[in-house]
PDB file of C-alpha atoms in Angstrom:
ATOM      1  CA  MET A  17     130.832 102.839  95.236  1.00  0.00           C
ATOM      2  CA  LYS A  18     128.896 105.961  96.050  1.00  0.00           C
ATOM      3  CA  THR A  19     125.286 104.831  96.381  1.00  0.00           C
ATOM      4  CA  ILE A  20     123.496 101.565  97.079  1.00  0.00           C
ATOM      5  CA  LEU A  21     119.723 101.567  96.480  1.00  0.00           C
ATOM      6  CA  ALA A  22     117.782  99.105  98.637  1.00  0.00           C
ATOM      7  CA  ALA A  23     114.174  98.643  97.513  1.00  0.00           C
ATOM      8  CA  VAL A  24     111.949  97.368 100.321  1.00  0.00           C
ATOM      9  CA  ASP A  25     108.291  96.420 100.538  1.00  0.00           C
ATOM     10  CA  LEU A  26     108.173  96.244 104.364  1.00  0.00           C
ATOM     11  CA  SER A  27     107.434  92.511 104.267  1.00  0.00           C
ATOM     12  CA  ASN A  28     109.348  89.888 106.244  1.00  0.00           C
ATOM     13  CA  SER A  29     112.198  90.062 103.717  1.00  0.00           C
ATOM     14  CA  THR A  30     112.880  93.754 104.400  1.00  0.00           C
ATOM     15  CA  GLY A  31     115.353  93.075 107.196  1.00  0.00           C
ATOM     16  CA  ARG A  32     117.411  90.793 104.972  1.00  0.00           C
ATOM     17  CA  VAL A  33     117.433  93.335 102.131  1.00  0.00           C
ATOM     18  CA  VAL A  34     118.512  96.208 104.383  1.00  0.00           C
ATOM     19  CA  HIS A  35     121.157  94.018 106.037  1.00  0.00           C
ATOM     20  CA  ALA A  36     122.641  93.213 102.610  1.00  0.00           C
ATOM     21  CA  GLY A  37     122.523  96.897 101.674  1.00  0.00           C
ATOM     22  CA  VAL A  38     124.247  97.864 104.931  1.00  0.00           C
ATOM     23  CA  ARG A  39     126.999  95.308 104.346  1.00  0.00           C
ATOM     24  CA  LEU A  40     127.621  96.616 100.814  1.00  0.00           C
ATOM     25  CA  ALA A  41     127.532 100.243 101.959  1.00  0.00           C
ATOM     26  CA  ARG A  42     129.933  99.640 104.859  1.00  0.00           C
ATOM     27  CA  ALA A  43     132.351  97.640 102.715  1.00  0.00           C
ATOM     28  CA  SER A  44     132.478 100.295 100.015  1.00  0.00           C
ATOM     29  CA  GLY A  45     131.913 103.498 101.974  1.00  0.00           C
ATOM     30  CA  ALA A  46     128.723 104.156 100.010  1.00  0.00           C
ATOM     31  CA  ARG A  47     125.524 105.842 101.110  1.00  0.00           C
ATOM     32  CA  LEU A  48     122.474 103.575 101.426  1.00  0.00           C
ATOM     33  CA  ASP A  49     119.246 104.884  99.913  1.00  0.00           C
ATOM     34  CA  ILE A  50     116.259 102.866 101.116  1.00  0.00           C
ATOM     35  CA  ILE A  51     113.241 103.192  98.837  1.00  0.00           C
ATOM     36  CA  HIS A  52     109.691 102.075  99.522  1.00  0.00           C
ATOM     37  CA  VAL A  53     106.871 102.505  97.021  1.00  0.00           C
ATOM     38  CA  ILE A  54     103.269 102.305  98.161  1.00  0.00           C
ATOM     39  CA  PRO A  55     101.130 100.952  95.336  1.00  0.00           C
ATOM     40  CA  PRO A  56      97.666 102.397  94.782  1.00  0.00           C
ATOM     41  CA  PRO A  57      94.914 100.450  96.542  1.00  0.00           C
ATOM     42  CA  ALA A  58      93.228  97.776  94.485  1.00  0.00           C
ATOM     43  CA  ILE A  59      89.716  98.994  93.883  1.00  0.00           C
ATOM     44  CA  VAL A  60      87.128  96.357  93.132  1.00  0.00           C
ATOM     45  CA  MET A  61      83.869  97.538  91.713  1.00  0.00           C
ATOM     46  CA  ASN A  62      80.809  95.639  90.623  1.00  0.00           C
ATOM     47  CA  ASP A  63      77.045  96.056  90.851  1.00  0.00           C
ATOM     48  CA  VAL A  64      77.046  95.552  94.618  1.00  0.00           C
ATOM     49  CA  TYR A  65      80.360  96.840  95.960  1.00  0.00           C
ATOM     50  CA  ALA A  66      82.399  99.934  95.295  1.00  0.00           C
ATOM     51  CA  VAL A  67      85.087 101.744  97.242  1.00  0.00           C
ATOM     52  CA  ASP A  68      84.558 105.472  97.423  1.00  0.00           C
ATOM     53  CA  ALA A  69      87.368 107.964  96.944  1.00  0.00           C
ATOM     54  CA  THR A  70      87.363 108.965 100.629  1.00  0.00           C
ATOM     55  CA  LEU A  71      87.976 105.406 101.769  1.00  0.00           C
ATOM     56  CA  ALA A  72      90.717 104.908  99.167  1.00  0.00           C
ATOM     57  CA  ALA A  73      92.418 108.124 100.351  1.00  0.00           C
ATOM     58  CA  ARG A  74      92.226 106.937 103.976  1.00  0.00           C
ATOM     59  CA  ILE A  75      93.809 103.604 103.005  1.00  0.00           C
ATOM     60  CA  VAL A  76      96.696 105.355 101.242  1.00  0.00           C
ATOM     61  CA  ASP A  77      97.139 107.782 104.156  1.00  0.00           C
ATOM     62  CA  ALA A  78      97.298 104.908 106.676  1.00  0.00           C
ATOM     63  CA  ALA A  79      99.798 103.055 104.479  1.00  0.00           C
ATOM     64  CA  ASN A  80     101.971 106.180 104.255  1.00  0.00           C
ATOM     65  CA  ARG A  81     101.953 106.714 108.040  1.00  0.00           C
ATOM     66  CA  TYR A  82     102.849 103.061 108.679  1.00  0.00           C
ATOM     67  CA  ALA A  83     105.622 103.136 106.073  1.00  0.00           C
ATOM     68  CA  THR A  84     107.081 106.345 107.500  1.00  0.00           C
ATOM     69  CA  ARG A  85     107.364 104.804 110.984  1.00  0.00           C
ATOM     70  CA  ARG A  86     108.939 101.600 109.668  1.00  0.00           C
ATOM     71  CA  LEU A  87     111.370 103.405 107.377  1.00  0.00           C
ATOM     72  CA  GLN A  88     112.492 105.782 110.133  1.00  0.00           C
ATOM     73  CA  ALA A  89     113.174 102.793 112.389  1.00  0.00           C
ATOM     74  CA  LEU A  90     115.207 101.139 109.615  1.00  0.00           C
ATOM     75  CA  ALA A  91     117.194 104.349 109.109  1.00  0.00           C
ATOM     76  CA  ARG A  92     117.987 104.585 112.839  1.00  0.00           C
ATOM     77  CA  ARG A  93     119.330 101.014 112.814  1.00  0.00           C
ATOM     78  CA  CYS A  94     121.468 101.698 109.740  1.00  0.00           C
ATOM     79  CA  ARG A  95     122.906 104.881 111.260  1.00  0.00           C
ATOM     80  CA  ALA A  96     123.691 102.978 114.457  1.00  0.00           C
ATOM     81  CA  ARG A  97     125.811 100.663 112.295  1.00  0.00           C
ATOM     82  CA  GLY A  98     127.719 103.635 110.876  1.00  0.00           C
ATOM     83  CA  VAL A  99     125.985 103.879 107.500  1.00  0.00           C
ATOM     84  CA  ASP A 100     124.904 107.136 105.873  1.00  0.00           C
ATOM     85  CA  VAL A 101     121.298 106.466 104.910  1.00  0.00           C
ATOM     86  CA  ARG A 102     118.519 108.307 103.093  1.00  0.00           C
ATOM     87  CA  ILE A 103     114.884 107.305 102.971  1.00  0.00           C
ATOM     88  CA  VAL A 104     112.747 107.618  99.842  1.00  0.00           C
ATOM     89  CA  GLN A 105     109.015 107.012 100.193  1.00  0.00           C
ATOM     90  CA  LEU A 106     106.854 107.197  97.062  1.00  0.00           C
ATOM     91  CA  ASP A 107     103.394 106.268  95.790  1.00  0.00           C
ATOM     92  CA  GLY A 108     102.667 104.525  92.504  1.00  0.00           C
ATOM     93  CA  ASP A 109     103.685 101.471  90.555  1.00  0.00           C
ATOM     94  CA  PRO A 110     106.651  99.950  92.439  1.00  0.00           C
ATOM     95  CA  LEU A 111     108.618  98.746  89.419  1.00  0.00           C
ATOM     96  CA  SER A 112     108.375 101.955  87.391  1.00  0.00           C
ATOM     97  CA  ARG A 113     109.086 104.188  90.402  1.00  0.00           C
ATOM     98  CA  ILE A 114     112.129 102.130  91.474  1.00  0.00           C
ATOM     99  CA  LEU A 115     113.468 102.121  87.908  1.00  0.00           C
ATOM    100  CA  LYS A 116     113.040 105.915  87.705  1.00  0.00           C
ATOM    101  CA  GLU A 117     114.812 106.437  91.049  1.00  0.00           C
ATOM    102  CA  ALA A 118     117.618 104.136  89.935  1.00  0.00           C
ATOM    103  CA  ALA A 119     117.970 106.076  86.673  1.00  0.00           C
ATOM    104  CA  ASP A 120     118.003 109.412  88.536  1.00  0.00           C
ATOM    105  CA  ARG A 121     120.306 108.373  91.406  1.00  0.00           C
ATOM    106  CA  LYS A 122     122.610 106.151  89.333  1.00  0.00           C
ATOM    107  CA  PRO A 123     123.428 103.698  92.129  1.00  0.00           C
ATOM    108  CA  GLU A 124     126.221 101.213  91.723  1.00  0.00           C
ATOM    109  CA  CYS A 125     123.838  98.448  92.813  1.00  0.00           C
ATOM    110  CA  VAL A 126     120.156  97.899  93.578  1.00  0.00           C
ATOM    111  CA  VAL A 127     119.327  95.446  96.364  1.00  0.00           C
ATOM    112  CA  ILE A 128     115.864  93.868  96.418  1.00  0.00           C
ATOM    113  CA  GLY A 129     114.233  90.884  98.063  1.00  0.00           C
ATOM    114  CA  SER A 130     112.657  87.857  96.481  1.00  0.00           C
ATOM    115  CA  HIS A 131     109.558  86.321  97.986  1.00  0.00           C
ATOM    116  CA  GLY A 132     110.313  82.940  96.463  1.00  0.00           C
ATOM    117  CA  HIS A 133     107.179  82.744  94.341  1.00  0.00           C
ATOM    118  CA  THR A 134     106.989  80.302  91.496  1.00  0.00           C
ATOM    119  CA  ALA A 135     107.647  81.248  87.892  1.00  0.00           C
ATOM    120  CA  ALA A 136     103.922  80.820  87.196  1.00  0.00           C
ATOM    121  CA  TYR A 137     103.079  83.378  89.897  1.00  0.00           C
ATOM    122  CA  ASP A 138     105.597  85.841  88.471  1.00  0.00           C
ATOM    123  CA  LEU A 139     104.177  85.301  84.980  1.00  0.00           C
ATOM    124  CA  LEU A 140     100.579  85.941  86.087  1.00  0.00           C
ATOM    125  CA  VAL A 141     101.076  88.597  88.764  1.00  0.00           C
ATOM    126  CA  GLY A 142     104.482  90.010  87.945  1.00  0.00           C
ATOM    127  CA  SER A 143     107.547  90.491  90.052  1.00  0.00           C
ATOM    128  CA  VAL A 144     109.336  93.708  90.880  1.00  0.00           C
ATOM    129  CA  ALA A 145     112.600  91.800  91.352  1.00  0.00           C
ATOM    130  CA  HIS A 146     112.224  90.155  87.944  1.00  0.00           C
ATOM    131  CA  GLY A 147     111.439  93.490  86.308  1.00  0.00           C
ATOM    132  CA  LEU A 148     114.498  95.099  87.900  1.00  0.00           C
ATOM    133  CA  LEU A 149     116.718  92.258  86.743  1.00  0.00           C
ATOM    134  CA  ARG A 150     115.538  92.829  83.166  1.00  0.00           C
ATOM    135  CA  LYS A 151     115.413  96.640  83.064  1.00  0.00           C
ATOM    136  CA  ALA A 152     117.780  98.185  85.620  1.00  0.00           C
ATOM    137  CA  GLY A 153     120.805  99.961  84.238  1.00  0.00           C
ATOM    138  CA  CYS A 154     123.065  98.680  87.026  1.00  0.00           C
ATOM    139  CA  PRO A 155     123.744  95.401  88.838  1.00  0.00           C
ATOM    140  CA  VAL A 156     120.851  94.033  90.913  1.00  0.00           C
ATOM    141  CA  LEU A 157     121.398  91.922  94.012  1.00  0.00           C
ATOM    142  CA  VAL A 158     118.372  89.746  94.769  1.00  0.00           C
ATOM    143  CA  VAL A 159     118.230  88.623  98.393  1.00  0.00           C
ATOM    144  CA  PRO A 160     116.323  85.349  98.861  1.00  0.00           C
ATOM    145  CA  SER A 161     113.347  85.351 101.202  1.00  0.00           C
ATOM    146  CA  GLY A 162     114.926  82.822 103.531  1.00  0.00           C
ATOM    147  CA  ARG A 163     111.950  80.521 103.586  1.00  0.00           C
ATOM    148  CA  ARG A 164     112.288  77.031 102.236  1.00  0.00           C
ATOM    149  CA  ARG A 165     110.020  75.678  99.568  1.00  0.00           C
ATOM    150  CA  ARG A 166     108.299  72.389 100.188  1.00  0.00           C
ATOM    151  CA  ARG A 167     108.855  69.794  97.546  1.00  0.00           C
TER     152      ARG A 167
END
């Protein structure tokens, strides 16, 4: 293996995803590329409320600064474990950007986390993990969220 692509959303599952990516990279001598995509802010407009462009730009800027700090910390931890790591931080639709990066980088495997949502949630809202499983041109390792569902 030459490259492992770990797609993270900086949620609670990020540590588990990076850990799995590190284990694969160390076992195979591959480089670990950690990708994070910041989606555009949801803008709600109606007769009473609207978000102006300046506020939307400030939201995206704050998200980028936060992501940069978190990703740099993740990279330091990976390097401390002896893994060659690269960070990729992008804006846009997470699924399409991750698929494009995977097509360009041609990793041997993409690692992504699952939040453990129901099938109904994924049907209504969508799931990046589900989209990768259907459309990626390489194997996809889905790391479970680690939380237990109540029955």
